[in-house]
Amino acid sequence: MIDWMGSLQILAVPLLLTVSMLVLVFADLLLPAAAQPKGNQGPLSFRDLRKAQAEPVPGVQRADILGWIALVQLALCLAASFVAPQGVLPGGSYVHDAMAVLMERVLLVAGILAILGAFGHVRQSFARRQGEFYALLQCSLVGMTLLAGTRDLLLLVVAFELMGIPLYVLATFAKTDKNAAGDATPGRKSAEAGMKFYLVGALSSAITLYGVSLLYGLSGSTHIADLARIPSSPLLQVASALVVAGFGFKLGLAPFQFWIPDTYEGAPTPVVSFFSVAPKIAGLLALTQILLGGLLGHLQLWLPGLVGMSVVTMTAGNLLALPQLHLKRLLANSGVAQMGTMLIGVFAAATLGAKGHGLSALLFYFIAYLAANTGLFLVIETLAHDGSEPSERDLIASLSGLNRRSPGLALAALVCLLSLAGIPFAVGFWAKLYVFLAAWEAGYAWLVLVAVGVSVIGLFYYLRVARSMYLGEPRVTTPVRSPLTLSVAVTACALATAGLGLYPSVIVEATRTAAAAWLH
Amino acid sequence: MSAFTLTRVDAALLCCAAPLLSFLILGLTPALRRTGRIAGYVSIAFAGLSTLYAASLLQGRMFAAASPPDIGQVGWLYAGGKLVASMGVQVDGISASMLVVVTVVALCVQVFSLGYLHDEPPAALGRYYTWHSLFLFSMLGLVVAPNALQLFLCWELVGLASYLLIGFYFKKPSAGQAAVKAFWVTKFADIGLGAGLLVLYVFTGTFDWSPQAVQLLGATGAAWTAGLFFLAVMGKSAQFPLHIWLPDAMEGPTPVSALLHAATMVAAGVYLIVRTYPIFQAAPGVLVFMTFLGAWTALFASIIACSQNDIKKVLAYSTAAQLGYMVSALGAGELWPGYFHLVTHAAFKALLFLGAGALIHAVHSNNLQDMGGLWPKLKISGTAFIIGAMALAGVPGFAGFFSKDAILDVLLERHLFAPWIALLAAAGLTAFYMTRVVMLALFGKPGHHTEHAHESPPSMLAPLVLLAIAALTLGFAGTSLATAAGHEYAFHLSTSGLIASSLALLGIGVGWLAYGKNAFVPGKIPAFAFVQGIVESSAVDRSFAWSYRVVFQGVSGGVAWFDRYIIDGFMNFSAWLTQMAGERLRAAQTGRVVDYLYAVVAGLLLLAAAGFWR
Amino acid sequence: MPTQAYLLLSAALFCLGIYGVLTRRNAIGVLVAIELMANAVNINLVAFSRVWGSLTGQAFTLFSLALTVSEVVVGLAIVILLYRAHQSVLTDSASEMKG
């Protein structure tokens, strides 16, 4: 007899998210549209649609209400994560342990920040399609929250795609650009960004699936834990390479990272603020589940390749970020480097297991990265939304003299930059320190030295941005105007970055419990 | 017991939180800050709250003197799964009494500033009170710090806040320069604190000053740690030869000098020694050095103070001298006398600075020659200033007398004769120069601004009266303070006390004869003329300007050369290399998605090969 | 037929798919090639299902089909978008962002 209620409760957060998504879709259908284009009866042609979308929609209430609904729903899910019991789903395909709970919360917070940051953008650029926008975001979150606790290859694959497919749509969400005259033109950058993201992603997911099918064939079971039974063989080597390569796309490990800068540049910034962080966290968690949960006995098959990838990723990410003038491209490449650094935590966990601190350091890094990276992308969004800066959008130059325009915003950006650069007493410093200490303990001293060496490059480009904000001449002197929700999100990120930097032990405890629960 | 009983730890936390709250409120609401006076009231209200909590803490500790310190801390920094540092509060007799000293002086100074700075534009005044709140918070955090790392952080924050406050008149170039000089000299010294912390951590794995930590340090570790810490103390507490920034820092507003350069910030150095005293006690070499350096600073600064014409400079040098007393006493191996002097000195020096502020406010000049004959016009502030001067001079019955006596006594007890004699001489000189200041400023022939002088507003008088009462009575509170701090102290008239007070009276007499009666001109007396000649020929100033130039700028020049040609050369080369590599690598990012797909497949093959190749 | 034959077939299909992905310049062509790879996965799963004598593999196949289909739907929508913006479905037509 299966305990249905118990299972539902264990799965409360993903289920609640799914319901939220459906509610949102129906609300979008049922709520009266505030502003129908004038004289518009019958089905619309593409051309009409395009025109209609370009027109600013006056119904502000309508424009916001779906966003607020989505926000409240995510808040409810966050509350549910405090109530949902821990436990194992019958059949053992999903385990709701301390780590799943912690990561659920982190991912939901990422979603909340993204929605807060998107309000203004949605109203301005795609007010008529906002229901889909928020629903897709939640759909992606369903996949992510499932990934945090999955113990089954099938569930993992499904959750992975559930997370990934909505992101393709979100990346192309800006279907129109405004040209110099203010008219709507088909969004060239957005289409290009989506195409690159999609093709590389689809190829990678085919590769992952093929690897997973081989793993299933070798073990005869879809349980990740059963992978440990597989005897070592060349086929297993191929299968693990396929899986790692497939995940390498989502995590943006070199040489699978080329889509990242192009996609970030073309995609709407609030979306980027979300998918530069949350899918990476979820993806790395999934990879950890397979590699540490299933293939730990075959360390020699995947570890050398992954270590090499981490070194290449850190180096290439930092080198590629250095010459960038475009802020989103700079952050994209720096994010690649950060992922390479996070991998080091996986190695430490793989080598020392429950004796080391690799996994807890990794979880800590996730949180640090979430706060700082999201914060910076939202600062970029704030500037783009304000739009009074004459230089082209999203360039480092658009930050020039920001301190004199809006000191608060500049300070928030500075805090996040310092954190990403790993300057002491920002949370990013502790994140790097913990990962490096864990790796040093596990015998990866050389890797730590390499990582520290290449992260020095990071100082140059992060501080170049800071210098532009503080020493550059502002080209306009008006303060940056930003919607309240966006300011709230930026402030939250900056406060978290600074606060956790000053007092990291708040989350150190939580990450240690979570890691211990997973490693038991 | 009501439900709202606070533990002492809670009270200490609230005591620190109040100014932080005030800083945040003022910092985050520009509208409130720009109102000036209202911002001042906010800051004062929170400082008052802080004072109340501090007072309740001290009272609590007095009745619980025997109980162990109240420590409330939470794990702060972890590394590799180990707790390396905590953050929190440590309340014992020492920190509780220091809290009271700091909050009371800060409160007095903030109230005083309302009157003193009433001509400033509101925006500047608001900024001033914002920094004041920040300063108070960091200073309180320093006082209650349960370990050296928190102390270090707050120490740096104190430095930052003081830099901002000294540079308050930032439109005045000399104020800007003074702020910069203070910044660099103390930063140089702070290297010592940072390095000392590193040594402490390397030896013990913690930042604690507990007996276990001292044991782990051993003799070598303790000597290094204490020595490096003392370098920081020399900078912060203006010990020879790093005292050079203190007189220059007088460019800041006078109430700031009262707060920073008399009662609290400069005392932070001495307080560091008091807190980490177990470490210092394990380093006898450093202690001996401290005794002699402190005594020399006291004597040297007292001599220079005799011939200064700027009333604030006199007080600045006398501050350096009194800090020398404390350092010397701590070096003698006894904690209480030095700390006692720290407390009494805070009261009477703050009083003197604020009194000087009232005088300056009346005549709009720092110069003693511009004052004179102010007594009839400024009865209340004048009286307060005289009380402060008598306390500083060590007239029996006044606060300074008791603590100075305790210091001299302990030096004699330990047979440290040379420092003892130096400090005795300094005591006589102190009495002399303070008499000189009082005579020149308050009595004698009226200066050209005297006739327009008028008594200060009540907001300036109230703090003066409060501090004057403290300067009169604090000496008698010594025994109960000592009990609260877990030390024994009872006043007894000792040999050195007798000698010191007679020397003080002698100094006053000579000063009165010279400057009150004009019975003789000090410049005519050969020995005095010789010293004064040296001082006035600006040889001292020039030698320090020279040493500042040679030591700081010379060293920094050398470093700069090395930096420019060796480090920069290397850095430029590697930066160029990196930049080149980045540019080259960028070419791989072709923008064509097919190339990216090729990269994916290539990566897959490489990964598969990595396993086989092994 | 031995299982190896199915696996070889699927491996051949997978490699053909990769070849197609790398050589096709037309976005739809690339999509079709990716479909080939997905079908290789399905053959694998069904073959392994027979080897282990359990239905898990076949269930997996159904999921895999559904996932591939939904992915392709999104892919075609993106191709339409590409065509509207660039008047071409050649992948090289969209290469403005680089470096």
PDB file of N, CA, C and O in Angstrom, chain A residues 394-431:
ATOM      1  N   ASP A 394      24.118  48.224 -22.010  1.00  0.00           N
ATOM      2  CA  ASP A 394      24.855  47.106 -21.423  1.00  0.00           C
ATOM      3  C   ASP A 394      26.369  47.180 -21.599  1.00  0.00           C
ATOM      4  O   ASP A 394      27.060  46.215 -21.346  1.00  0.00           O
ATOM      5  N   LEU A 395      26.887  48.314 -22.070  1.00  0.00           N
ATOM      6  CA  LEU A 395      28.342  48.423 -22.143  1.00  0.00           C
ATOM      7  C   LEU A 395      28.875  48.864 -20.789  1.00  0.00           C
ATOM      8  O   LEU A 395      28.162  49.490 -19.992  1.00  0.00           O
ATOM      9  N   ILE A 396      30.166  48.549 -20.541  1.00  0.00           N
ATOM     10  CA  ILE A 396      30.768  49.007 -19.290  1.00  0.00           C
ATOM     11  C   ILE A 396      30.684  50.520 -19.222  1.00  0.00           C
ATOM     12  O   ILE A 396      30.476  51.109 -18.160  1.00  0.00           O
ATOM     13  N   ALA A 397      30.803  51.148 -20.396  1.00  0.00           N
ATOM     14  CA  ALA A 397      30.765  52.610 -20.437  1.00  0.00           C
ATOM     15  C   ALA A 397      29.464  53.164 -19.871  1.00  0.00           C
ATOM     16  O   ALA A 397      29.418  54.292 -19.371  1.00  0.00           O
ATOM     17  N   SER A 398      28.383  52.375 -19.934  1.00  0.00           N
ATOM     18  CA  SER A 398      27.113  52.912 -19.438  1.00  0.00           C
ATOM     19  C   SER A 398      27.115  53.015 -17.920  1.00  0.00           C
ATOM     20  O   SER A 398      26.258  53.670 -17.335  1.00  0.00           O
ATOM     21  N   LEU A 399      28.089  52.365 -17.261  1.00  0.00           N
ATOM     22  CA  LEU A 399      28.202  52.483 -15.809  1.00  0.00           C
ATOM     23  C   LEU A 399      29.032  53.689 -15.394  1.00  0.00           C
ATOM     24  O   LEU A 399      29.117  54.010 -14.218  1.00  0.00           O
ATOM     25  N   SER A 400      29.660  54.326 -16.377  1.00  0.00           N
ATOM     26  CA  SER A 400      30.623  55.376 -16.084  1.00  0.00           C
ATOM     27  C   SER A 400      30.036  56.444 -15.164  1.00  0.00           C
ATOM     28  O   SER A 400      28.959  56.981 -15.418  1.00  0.00           O
ATOM     29  N   GLY A 401      30.761  56.731 -14.072  1.00  0.00           N
ATOM     30  CA  GLY A 401      30.324  57.779 -13.153  1.00  0.00           C
ATOM     31  C   GLY A 401      29.028  57.455 -12.431  1.00  0.00           C
ATOM     32  O   GLY A 401      28.353  58.356 -11.939  1.00  0.00           O
ATOM     33  N   LEU A 402      28.703  56.199 -12.332  1.00  0.00           N
ATOM     34  CA  LEU A 402      27.435  55.821 -11.702  1.00  0.00           C
ATOM     35  C   LEU A 402      27.366  56.323 -10.266  1.00  0.00           C
ATOM     36  O   LEU A 402      26.300  56.704  -9.777  1.00  0.00           O
ATOM     37  N   ASN A 403      28.541  56.357  -9.613  1.00  0.00           N
ATOM     38  CA  ASN A 403      28.553  56.790  -8.212  1.00  0.00           C
ATOM     39  C   ASN A 403      27.983  58.184  -8.045  1.00  0.00           C
ATOM     40  O   ASN A 403      27.344  58.496  -7.057  1.00  0.00           O
ATOM     41  N   ARG A 404      28.230  59.027  -9.052  1.00  0.00           N
ATOM     42  CA  ARG A 404      27.738  60.395  -8.919  1.00  0.00           C
ATOM     43  C   ARG A 404      26.263  60.501  -9.289  1.00  0.00           C
ATOM     44  O   ARG A 404      25.584  61.431  -8.889  1.00  0.00           O
ATOM     45  N   ARG A 405      25.793  59.542 -10.081  1.00  0.00           N
ATOM     46  CA  ARG A 405      24.370  59.570 -10.433  1.00  0.00           C
ATOM     47  C   ARG A 405      23.533  58.936  -9.325  1.00  0.00           C
ATOM     48  O   ARG A 405      22.586  59.535  -8.848  1.00  0.00           O
ATOM     49  N   SER A 406      23.889  57.721  -8.960  1.00  0.00           N
ATOM     50  CA  SER A 406      23.121  56.999  -7.950  1.00  0.00           C
ATOM     51  C   SER A 406      24.077  56.239  -7.045  1.00  0.00           C
ATOM     52  O   SER A 406      24.427  55.097  -7.319  1.00  0.00           O
ATOM     53  N   PRO A 407      24.551  56.895  -5.982  1.00  0.00           N
ATOM     54  CA  PRO A 407      25.569  56.258  -5.137  1.00  0.00           C
ATOM     55  C   PRO A 407      25.120  54.912  -4.571  1.00  0.00           C
ATOM     56  O   PRO A 407      25.919  53.989  -4.463  1.00  0.00           O
ATOM     57  N   GLY A 408      23.836  54.809  -4.254  1.00  0.00           N
ATOM     58  CA  GLY A 408      23.358  53.555  -3.681  1.00  0.00           C
ATOM     59  C   GLY A 408      23.502  52.404  -4.657  1.00  0.00           C
ATOM     60  O   GLY A 408      24.002  51.335  -4.314  1.00  0.00           O
ATOM     61  N   LEU A 409      23.102  52.663  -5.896  1.00  0.00           N
ATOM     62  CA  LEU A 409      23.187  51.631  -6.924  1.00  0.00           C
ATOM     63  C   LEU A 409      24.642  51.250  -7.169  1.00  0.00           C
ATOM     64  O   LEU A 409      24.984  50.073  -7.299  1.00  0.00           O
ATOM     65  N   ALA A 410      25.508  52.274  -7.208  1.00  0.00           N
ATOM     66  CA  ALA A 410      26.922  52.011  -7.433  1.00  0.00           C
ATOM     67  C   ALA A 410      27.486  51.165  -6.299  1.00  0.00           C
ATOM     68  O   ALA A 410      28.267  50.241  -6.521  1.00  0.00           O
ATOM     69  N   LEU A 411      27.072  51.475  -5.077  1.00  0.00           N
ATOM     70  CA  LEU A 411      27.573  50.722  -3.930  1.00  0.00           C
ATOM     71  C   LEU A 411      27.129  49.267  -4.024  1.00  0.00           C
ATOM     72  O   LEU A 411      27.922  48.346  -3.783  1.00  0.00           O
ATOM     73  N   ALA A 412      25.863  49.072  -4.394  1.00  0.00           N
ATOM     74  CA  ALA A 412      25.356  47.705  -4.524  1.00  0.00           C
ATOM     75  C   ALA A 412      26.166  46.941  -5.564  1.00  0.00           C
ATOM     76  O   ALA A 412      26.576  45.796  -5.336  1.00  0.00           O
ATOM     77  N   ALA A 413      26.408  47.604  -6.704  1.00  0.00           N
ATOM     78  CA  ALA A 413      27.182  46.943  -7.749  1.00  0.00           C
ATOM     79  C   ALA A 413      28.591  46.647  -7.263  1.00  0.00           C
ATOM     80  O   ALA A 413      29.146  45.573  -7.526  1.00  0.00           O
ATOM     81  N   LEU A 414      29.169  47.596  -6.517  1.00  0.00           N
ATOM     82  CA  LEU A 414      30.539  47.409  -6.033  1.00  0.00           C
ATOM     83  C   LEU A 414      30.610  46.194  -5.116  1.00  0.00           C
ATOM     84  O   LEU A 414      31.519  45.362  -5.236  1.00  0.00           O
ATOM     85  N   VAL A 415      29.658  46.102  -4.209  1.00  0.00           N
ATOM     86  CA  VAL A 415      29.654  44.975  -3.272  1.00  0.00           C
ATOM     87  C   VAL A 415      29.624  43.651  -4.041  1.00  0.00           C
ATOM     88  O   VAL A 415      30.389  42.731  -3.755  1.00  0.00           O
ATOM     89  N   CYS A 416      28.738  43.592  -5.050  1.00  0.00           N
ATOM     90  CA  CYS A 416      28.628  42.356  -5.815  1.00  0.00           C
ATOM     91  C   CYS A 416      29.912  42.067  -6.592  1.00  0.00           C
ATOM     92  O   CYS A 416      30.368  40.928  -6.658  1.00  0.00           O
ATOM     93  N   LEU A 417      30.509  43.122  -7.158  1.00  0.00           N
ATOM     94  CA  LEU A 417      31.758  42.934  -7.902  1.00  0.00           C
ATOM     95  C   LEU A 417      32.846  42.410  -6.988  1.00  0.00           C
ATOM     96  O   LEU A 417      33.582  41.479  -7.329  1.00  0.00           O
ATOM     97  N   LEU A 418      32.964  43.011  -5.807  1.00  0.00           N
ATOM     98  CA  LEU A 418      34.009  42.590  -4.877  1.00  0.00           C
ATOM     99  C   LEU A 418      33.795  41.137  -4.485  1.00  0.00           C
ATOM    100  O   LEU A 418      34.739  40.372  -4.336  1.00  0.00           O
ATOM    101  N   SER A 419      32.530  40.776  -4.346  1.00  0.00           N
ATOM    102  CA  SER A 419      32.241  39.399  -3.968  1.00  0.00           C
ATOM    103  C   SER A 419      32.668  38.440  -5.074  1.00  0.00           C
ATOM    104  O   SER A 419      33.309  37.427  -4.806  1.00  0.00           O
ATOM    105  N   LEU A 420      32.326  38.776  -6.316  1.00  0.00           N
ATOM    106  CA  LEU A 420      32.714  37.894  -7.411  1.00  0.00           C
ATOM    107  C   LEU A 420      34.236  37.825  -7.534  1.00  0.00           C
ATOM    108  O   LEU A 420      34.791  36.786  -7.859  1.00  0.00           O
ATOM    109  N   ALA A 421      34.898  38.948  -7.257  1.00  0.00           N
ATOM    110  CA  ALA A 421      36.351  38.962  -7.362  1.00  0.00           C
ATOM    111  C   ALA A 421      36.990  38.241  -6.178  1.00  0.00           C
ATOM    112  O   ALA A 421      38.173  37.935  -6.210  1.00  0.00           O
ATOM    113  N   GLY A 422      36.214  37.994  -5.138  1.00  0.00           N
ATOM    114  CA  GLY A 422      36.758  37.274  -3.985  1.00  0.00           C
ATOM    115  C   GLY A 422      37.568  38.141  -3.055  1.00  0.00           C
ATOM    116  O   GLY A 422      38.569  37.695  -2.497  1.00  0.00           O
ATOM    117  N   ILE A 423      37.152  39.388  -2.872  1.00  0.00           N
ATOM    118  CA  ILE A 423      37.846  40.281  -1.954  1.00  0.00           C
ATOM    119  C   ILE A 423      37.344  39.990  -0.538  1.00  0.00           C
ATOM    120  O   ILE A 423      36.146  39.776  -0.345  1.00  0.00           O
ATOM    121  N   PRO A 424      38.237  39.971   0.458  1.00  0.00           N
ATOM    122  CA  PRO A 424      37.817  39.625   1.816  1.00  0.00           C
ATOM    123  C   PRO A 424      36.641  40.462   2.304  1.00  0.00           C
ATOM    124  O   PRO A 424      36.501  41.635   1.958  1.00  0.00           O
ATOM    125  N   PHE A 425      35.833  39.800   3.086  1.00  0.00           N
ATOM    126  CA  PHE A 425      34.648  40.365   3.714  1.00  0.00           C
ATOM    127  C   PHE A 425      33.548  40.704   2.728  1.00  0.00           C
ATOM    128  O   PHE A 425      32.703  41.520   2.983  1.00  0.00           O
ATOM    129  N   ALA A 426      33.603  40.037   1.586  1.00  0.00           N
ATOM    130  CA  ALA A 426      32.387  39.898   0.787  1.00  0.00           C
ATOM    131  C   ALA A 426      32.177  38.393   0.743  1.00  0.00           C
ATOM    132  O   ALA A 426      33.127  37.624   0.894  1.00  0.00           O
ATOM    133  N   VAL A 427      30.965  37.971   0.527  1.00  0.00           N
ATOM    134  CA  VAL A 427      30.676  36.552   0.721  1.00  0.00           C
ATOM    135  C   VAL A 427      31.441  35.679  -0.278  1.00  0.00           C
ATOM    136  O   VAL A 427      31.823  34.554   0.029  1.00  0.00           O
ATOM    137  N   GLY A 428      31.735  36.245  -1.454  1.00  0.00           N
ATOM    138  CA  GLY A 428      32.472  35.479  -2.442  1.00  0.00           C
ATOM    139  C   GLY A 428      33.853  35.056  -1.971  1.00  0.00           C
ATOM    140  O   GLY A 428      34.368  34.016  -2.374  1.00  0.00           O
ATOM    141  N   PHE A 429      34.442  35.866  -1.108  1.00  0.00           N
ATOM    142  CA  PHE A 429      35.748  35.515  -0.559  1.00  0.00           C
ATOM    143  C   PHE A 429      35.655  34.217   0.221  1.00  0.00           C
ATOM    144  O   PHE A 429      36.469  33.303   0.057  1.00  0.00           O
ATOM    145  N   TRP A 430      34.647  34.134   1.094  1.00  0.00           N
ATOM    146  CA  TRP A 430      34.514  32.917   1.908  1.00  0.00           C
ATOM    147  C   TRP A 430      34.203  31.734   1.019  1.00  0.00           C
ATOM    148  O   TRP A 430      34.694  30.625   1.253  1.00  0.00           O
ATOM    149  N   ALA A 431      33.369  31.962   0.001  1.00  0.00           N
ATOM    150  CA  ALA A 431      33.011  30.864  -0.892  1.00  0.00           C
ATOM    151  C   ALA A 431      34.269  30.274  -1.514  1.00  0.00           C
ATOM    152  O   ALA A 431      34.496  29.064  -1.476  1.00  0.00           O
TER     153      ALA A 431
END
